[in-house]
Short mmCIF file of C-alpha atoms in Angstrom, two decimals:
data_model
loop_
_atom_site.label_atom_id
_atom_site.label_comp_id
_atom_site.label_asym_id
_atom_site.label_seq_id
_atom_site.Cartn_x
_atom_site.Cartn_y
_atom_site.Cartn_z
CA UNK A 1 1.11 -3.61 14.24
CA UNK A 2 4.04 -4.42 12.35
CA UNK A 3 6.20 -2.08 14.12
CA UNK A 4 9.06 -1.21 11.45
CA UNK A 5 9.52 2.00 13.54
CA UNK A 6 9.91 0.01 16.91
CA UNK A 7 12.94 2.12 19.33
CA UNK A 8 12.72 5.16 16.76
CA UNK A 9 11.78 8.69 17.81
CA UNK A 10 10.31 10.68 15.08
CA UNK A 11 9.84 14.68 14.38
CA UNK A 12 7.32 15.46 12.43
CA UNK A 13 6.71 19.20 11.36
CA UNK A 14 3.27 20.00 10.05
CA UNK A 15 1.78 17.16 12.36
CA UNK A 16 -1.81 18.24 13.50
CA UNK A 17 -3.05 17.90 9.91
CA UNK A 18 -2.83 16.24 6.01
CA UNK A 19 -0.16 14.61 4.89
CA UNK A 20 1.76 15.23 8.84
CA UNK A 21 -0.88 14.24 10.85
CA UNK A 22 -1.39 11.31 8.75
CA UNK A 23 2.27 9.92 9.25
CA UNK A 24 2.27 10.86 12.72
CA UNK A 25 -0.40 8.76 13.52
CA UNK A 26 1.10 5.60 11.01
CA UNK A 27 4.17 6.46 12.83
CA UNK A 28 3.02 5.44 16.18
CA UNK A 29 1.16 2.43 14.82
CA UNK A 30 4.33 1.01 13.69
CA UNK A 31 5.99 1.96 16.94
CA UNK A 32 7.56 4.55 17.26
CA UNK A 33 7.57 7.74 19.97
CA UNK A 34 6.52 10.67 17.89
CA UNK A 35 6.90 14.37 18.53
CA UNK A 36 4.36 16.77 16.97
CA UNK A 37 5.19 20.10 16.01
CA UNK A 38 3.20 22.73 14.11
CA UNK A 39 2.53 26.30 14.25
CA UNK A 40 -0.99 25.68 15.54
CA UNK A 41 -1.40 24.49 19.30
CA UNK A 42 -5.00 22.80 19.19
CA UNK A 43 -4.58 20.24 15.81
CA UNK A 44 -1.46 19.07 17.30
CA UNK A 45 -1.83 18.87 21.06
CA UNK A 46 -5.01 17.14 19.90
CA UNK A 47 -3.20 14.69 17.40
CA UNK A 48 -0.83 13.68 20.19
CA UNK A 49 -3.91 12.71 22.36
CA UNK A 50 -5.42 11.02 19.83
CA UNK A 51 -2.60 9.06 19.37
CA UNK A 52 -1.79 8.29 22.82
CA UNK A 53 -5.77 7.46 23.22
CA UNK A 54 -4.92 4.77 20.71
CA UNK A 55 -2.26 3.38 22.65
CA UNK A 56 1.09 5.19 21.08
CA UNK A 57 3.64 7.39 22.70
CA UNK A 58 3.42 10.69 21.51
CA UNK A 59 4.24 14.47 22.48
CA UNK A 60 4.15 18.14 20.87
CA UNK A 61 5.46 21.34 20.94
CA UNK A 62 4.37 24.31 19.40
CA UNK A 63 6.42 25.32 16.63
CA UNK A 64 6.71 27.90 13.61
CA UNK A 65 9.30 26.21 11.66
CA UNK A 66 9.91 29.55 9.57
CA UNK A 67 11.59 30.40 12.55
CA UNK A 68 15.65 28.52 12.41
CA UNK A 69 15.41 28.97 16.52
CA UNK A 70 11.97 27.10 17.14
CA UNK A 71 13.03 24.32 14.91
CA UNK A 72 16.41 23.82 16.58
CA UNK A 73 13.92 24.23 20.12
CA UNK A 74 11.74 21.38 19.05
CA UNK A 75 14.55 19.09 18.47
CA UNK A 76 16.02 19.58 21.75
CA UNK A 77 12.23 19.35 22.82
CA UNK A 78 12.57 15.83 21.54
CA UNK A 79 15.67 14.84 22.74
CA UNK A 80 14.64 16.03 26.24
CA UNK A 81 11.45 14.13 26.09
CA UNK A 82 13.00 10.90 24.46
CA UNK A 83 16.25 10.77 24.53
CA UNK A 84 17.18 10.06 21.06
CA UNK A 85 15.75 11.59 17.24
CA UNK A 86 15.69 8.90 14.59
CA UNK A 87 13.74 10.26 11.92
CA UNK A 88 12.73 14.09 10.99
CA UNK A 89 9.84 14.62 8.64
CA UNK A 90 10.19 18.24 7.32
CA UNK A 91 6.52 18.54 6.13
CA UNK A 92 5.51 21.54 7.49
CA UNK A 93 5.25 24.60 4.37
CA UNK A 94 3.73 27.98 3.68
CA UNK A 95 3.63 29.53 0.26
CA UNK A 96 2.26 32.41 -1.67
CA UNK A 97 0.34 32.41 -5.12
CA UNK A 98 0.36 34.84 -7.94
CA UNK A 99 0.88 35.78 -11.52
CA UNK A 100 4.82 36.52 -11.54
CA UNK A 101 4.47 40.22 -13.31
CA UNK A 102 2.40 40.71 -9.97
CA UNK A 103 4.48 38.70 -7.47
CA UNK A 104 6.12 40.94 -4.78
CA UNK A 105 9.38 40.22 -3.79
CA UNK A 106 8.12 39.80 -0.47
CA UNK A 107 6.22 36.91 -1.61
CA UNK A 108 8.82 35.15 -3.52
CA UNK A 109 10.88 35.53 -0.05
CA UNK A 110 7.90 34.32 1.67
CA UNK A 111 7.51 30.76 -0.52
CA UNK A 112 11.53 30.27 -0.28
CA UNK A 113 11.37 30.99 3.14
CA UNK A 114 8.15 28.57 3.93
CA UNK A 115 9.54 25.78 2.19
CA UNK A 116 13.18 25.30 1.03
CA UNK A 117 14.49 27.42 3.91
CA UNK A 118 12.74 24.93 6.41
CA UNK A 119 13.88 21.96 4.89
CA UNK A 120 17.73 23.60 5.21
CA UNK A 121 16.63 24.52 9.01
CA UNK A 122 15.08 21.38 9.66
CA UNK A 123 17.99 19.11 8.38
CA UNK A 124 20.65 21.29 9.63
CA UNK A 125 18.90 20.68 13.36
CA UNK A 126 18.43 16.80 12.43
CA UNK A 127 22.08 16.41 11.55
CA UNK A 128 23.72 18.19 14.31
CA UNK A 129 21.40 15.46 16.79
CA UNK A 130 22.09 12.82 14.72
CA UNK A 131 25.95 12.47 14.23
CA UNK A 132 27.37 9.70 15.75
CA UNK A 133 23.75 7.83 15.73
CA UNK A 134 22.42 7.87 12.06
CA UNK A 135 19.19 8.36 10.73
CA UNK A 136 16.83 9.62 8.33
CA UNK A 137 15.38 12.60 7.43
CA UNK A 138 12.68 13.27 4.93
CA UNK A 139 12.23 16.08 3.31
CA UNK A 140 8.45 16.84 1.44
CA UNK A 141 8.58 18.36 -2.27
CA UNK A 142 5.99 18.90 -4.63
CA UNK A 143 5.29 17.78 -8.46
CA UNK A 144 5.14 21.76 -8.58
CA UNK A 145 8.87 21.31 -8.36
CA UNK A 146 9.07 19.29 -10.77
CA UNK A 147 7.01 20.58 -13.54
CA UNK A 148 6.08 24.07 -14.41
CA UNK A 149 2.52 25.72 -13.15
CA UNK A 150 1.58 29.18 -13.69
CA UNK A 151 1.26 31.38 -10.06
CA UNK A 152 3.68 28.82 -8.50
CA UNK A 153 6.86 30.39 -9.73
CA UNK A 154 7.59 30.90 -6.13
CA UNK A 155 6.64 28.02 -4.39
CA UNK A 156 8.43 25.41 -7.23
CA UNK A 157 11.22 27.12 -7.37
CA UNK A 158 11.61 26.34 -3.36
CA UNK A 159 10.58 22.98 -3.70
CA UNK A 160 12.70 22.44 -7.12
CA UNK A 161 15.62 23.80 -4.36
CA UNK A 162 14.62 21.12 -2.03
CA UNK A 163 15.42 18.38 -4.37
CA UNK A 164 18.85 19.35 -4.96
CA UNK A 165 19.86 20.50 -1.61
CA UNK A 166 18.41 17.10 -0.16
CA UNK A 167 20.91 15.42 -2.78
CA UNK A 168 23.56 17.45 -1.14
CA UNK A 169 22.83 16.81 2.25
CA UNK A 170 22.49 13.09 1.29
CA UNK A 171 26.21 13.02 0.35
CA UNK A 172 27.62 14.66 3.63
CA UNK A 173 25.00 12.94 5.70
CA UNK A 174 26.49 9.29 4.15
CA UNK A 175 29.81 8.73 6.47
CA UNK A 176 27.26 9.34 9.74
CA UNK A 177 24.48 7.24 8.06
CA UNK A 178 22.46 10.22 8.27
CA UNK A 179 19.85 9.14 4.96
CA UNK A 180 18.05 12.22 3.24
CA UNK A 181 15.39 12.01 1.18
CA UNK A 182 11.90 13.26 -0.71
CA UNK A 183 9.09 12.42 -0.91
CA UNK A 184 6.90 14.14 -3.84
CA UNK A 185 3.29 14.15 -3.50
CA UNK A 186 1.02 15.41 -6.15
CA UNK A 187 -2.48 16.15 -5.29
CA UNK A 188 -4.00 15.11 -1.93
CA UNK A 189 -6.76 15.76 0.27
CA UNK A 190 -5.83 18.13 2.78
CA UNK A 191 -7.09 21.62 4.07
CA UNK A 192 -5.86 23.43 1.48
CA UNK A 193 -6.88 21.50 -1.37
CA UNK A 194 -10.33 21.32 0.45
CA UNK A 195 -10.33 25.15 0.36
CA UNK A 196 -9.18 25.33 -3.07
CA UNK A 197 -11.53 22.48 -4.78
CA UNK A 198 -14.70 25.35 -4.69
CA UNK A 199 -16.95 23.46 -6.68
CA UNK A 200 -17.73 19.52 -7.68
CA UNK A 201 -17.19 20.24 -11.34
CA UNK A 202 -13.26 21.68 -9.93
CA UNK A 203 -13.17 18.15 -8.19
CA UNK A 204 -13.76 16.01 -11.15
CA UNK A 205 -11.34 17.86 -13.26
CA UNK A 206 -8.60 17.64 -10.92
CA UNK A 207 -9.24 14.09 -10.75
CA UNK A 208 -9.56 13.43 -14.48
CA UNK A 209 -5.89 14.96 -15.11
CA UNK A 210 -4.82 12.75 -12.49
CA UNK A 211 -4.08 9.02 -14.74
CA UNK A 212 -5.21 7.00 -11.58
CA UNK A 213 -8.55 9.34 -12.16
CA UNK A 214 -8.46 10.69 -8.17
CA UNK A 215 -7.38 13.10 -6.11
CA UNK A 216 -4.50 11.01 -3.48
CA UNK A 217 -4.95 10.54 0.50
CA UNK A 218 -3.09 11.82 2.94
CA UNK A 219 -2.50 8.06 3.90
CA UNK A 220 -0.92 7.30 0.77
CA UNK A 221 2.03 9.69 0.95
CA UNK A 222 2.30 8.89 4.75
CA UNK A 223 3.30 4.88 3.93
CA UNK A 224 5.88 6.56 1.22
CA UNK A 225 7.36 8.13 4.08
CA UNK A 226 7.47 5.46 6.39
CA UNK A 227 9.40 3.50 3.79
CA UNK A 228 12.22 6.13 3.87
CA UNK A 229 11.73 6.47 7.55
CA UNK A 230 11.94 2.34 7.71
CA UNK A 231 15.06 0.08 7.93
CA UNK A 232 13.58 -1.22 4.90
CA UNK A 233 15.13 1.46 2.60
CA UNK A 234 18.38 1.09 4.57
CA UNK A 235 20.35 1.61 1.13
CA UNK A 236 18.53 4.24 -0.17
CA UNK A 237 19.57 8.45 0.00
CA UNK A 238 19.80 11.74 -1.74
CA UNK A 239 16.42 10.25 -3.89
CA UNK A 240 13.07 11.07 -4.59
CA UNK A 241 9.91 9.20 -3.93
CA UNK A 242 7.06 10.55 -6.37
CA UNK A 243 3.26 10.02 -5.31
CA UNK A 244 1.28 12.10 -7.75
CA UNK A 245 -1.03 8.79 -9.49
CA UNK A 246 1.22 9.08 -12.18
CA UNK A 247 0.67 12.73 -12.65
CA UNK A 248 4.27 13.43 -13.60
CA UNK A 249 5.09 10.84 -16.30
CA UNK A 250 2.52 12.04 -18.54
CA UNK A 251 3.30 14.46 -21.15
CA UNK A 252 -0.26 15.73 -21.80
CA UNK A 253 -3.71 15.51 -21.30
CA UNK A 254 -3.89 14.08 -24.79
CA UNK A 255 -2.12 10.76 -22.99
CA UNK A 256 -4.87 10.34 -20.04
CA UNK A 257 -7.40 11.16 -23.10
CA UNK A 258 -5.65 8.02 -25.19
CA UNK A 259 -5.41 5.71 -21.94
CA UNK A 260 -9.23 6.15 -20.87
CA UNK A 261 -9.99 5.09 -24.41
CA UNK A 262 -8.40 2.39 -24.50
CA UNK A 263 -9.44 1.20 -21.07
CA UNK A 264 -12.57 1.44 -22.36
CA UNK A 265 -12.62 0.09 -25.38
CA UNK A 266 -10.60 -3.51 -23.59
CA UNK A 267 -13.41 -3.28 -21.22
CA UNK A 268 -15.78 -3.79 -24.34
CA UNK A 269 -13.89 -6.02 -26.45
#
């Protein structure tokens, strides 16, 4: 254990699975007292004892972080139960999916409300704990709001709005050395993408329009957060942390067509 979280209590939304269980767990490894919140009791009350089985310090409460009154609950949860809050992890999201001449308006409310009004509930509660103290808050996106992808209209236009309203928070979270950030994953194991991935042939395109040719970890995206959650990035706010295996500097397919050529034919040569 290299304990770059050592003395830092951490909120983690989203905790008892993916990308949230995954950093809760890294989390405690590198020392720090982690809270666990989620909308589901059993993955997270069974995260936390995993954890603590492995020797962290770790806690949960039950949250549904749609809801601007649980959130600001869990944080007084935390402060209750440690004494302090550090670092929040806004991971937790819930979206809807659908051609846009079909989209209801209740499900474009839904996908704002499951993902860029949590981050604004979620930071808002972070801030108001963290004043006087500093800290740093992380805030998950999505290369869905970055680039365009038809039946996500919804969904990356909230997580387009989390970029920019993390860059605003970033700039009146400066004079309190409050530090806001995203992180952007691209693909990655996870329930959902288990659900999704119906086939082996779905797998192995996904992965081939990925340049690094895979589908990412949870694990990977957990040790980008960490950094932002770390000391180590003590200078850095109101910017975005991409992990997508290069998904999002490619312009077309044509490009990962070119580079597997190539890689090939060096291989040869």
């Amino acid at each position: 254990m290299s304990a770059r979280l050592q003395n830092k209590v951490a909120l983690i939304s989203g905790a008892g699975t993916g990308i949230g269980a995954a950093t809760a767990q890294l989390f405690a490894t590198e020392g720090a007292r982690v809270m666990l919140c989620g909308r589901r009791r059993e993955p997270i009350e069974a995260m936390a004892a995993l954890i603590r089985e492995q020797g962290g310090e770790a806690d949960w409460v039950q949250t549904d972080v749609t809801d601007e009154q649980a959130i600001e609950r869990a944080v007084s949860r935390t402060l209750e139960r440690f004494g302090q809050l550090d670092v929040m992890v806004n991971n937790a999201v819930n979206y809807t999916w659908g051609p846009l001449a079909q989209l209801s308006t209740e499900d474009w409310h839904k996908s704002l409300r499951g993902s860029l009004d949590v981050a604004f509930f979620g930071t808002r509660a972070a801030f108001r704990a963290m004043q006087g103290r500093g800290g740093s808050i992380i805030n998950m996106g999505s290369v869905v709001g970055l680039l365009g992808s038809p039946g996500l209209s919804a969904y990356g236009a909230a997580k387009a709005g989390v970029v920019n309203f993390s860059r605003a928070a970033a700039l009146e979270g400066a004079p309190d050395n409050i530090r806001v950030n995203v992180v952007i994953p691209g693909v990655v194991w996870s329930e959902g993408t288990r659900e999704a991935m119906r086939s082996e042939q779905m797998i192995a395109g996904t992965a081939r329009a990925v340049p690094l040719r895979r589908i990412g970890e949870p694990g990977e995206v957990a040790n980008a957060i960490l950094f932002l959650a770390s000391n180590e990035s003590s200078y850095i706010t109101g910017q975005q942390l991409v992990v997508d295996g290069g998904k999002t500097c490619e312009l077309n397919v044509g490009a990962s067509d070119y580079t597997s050529q190539t890689s090939s034919k060096l291989r040869q040569e």
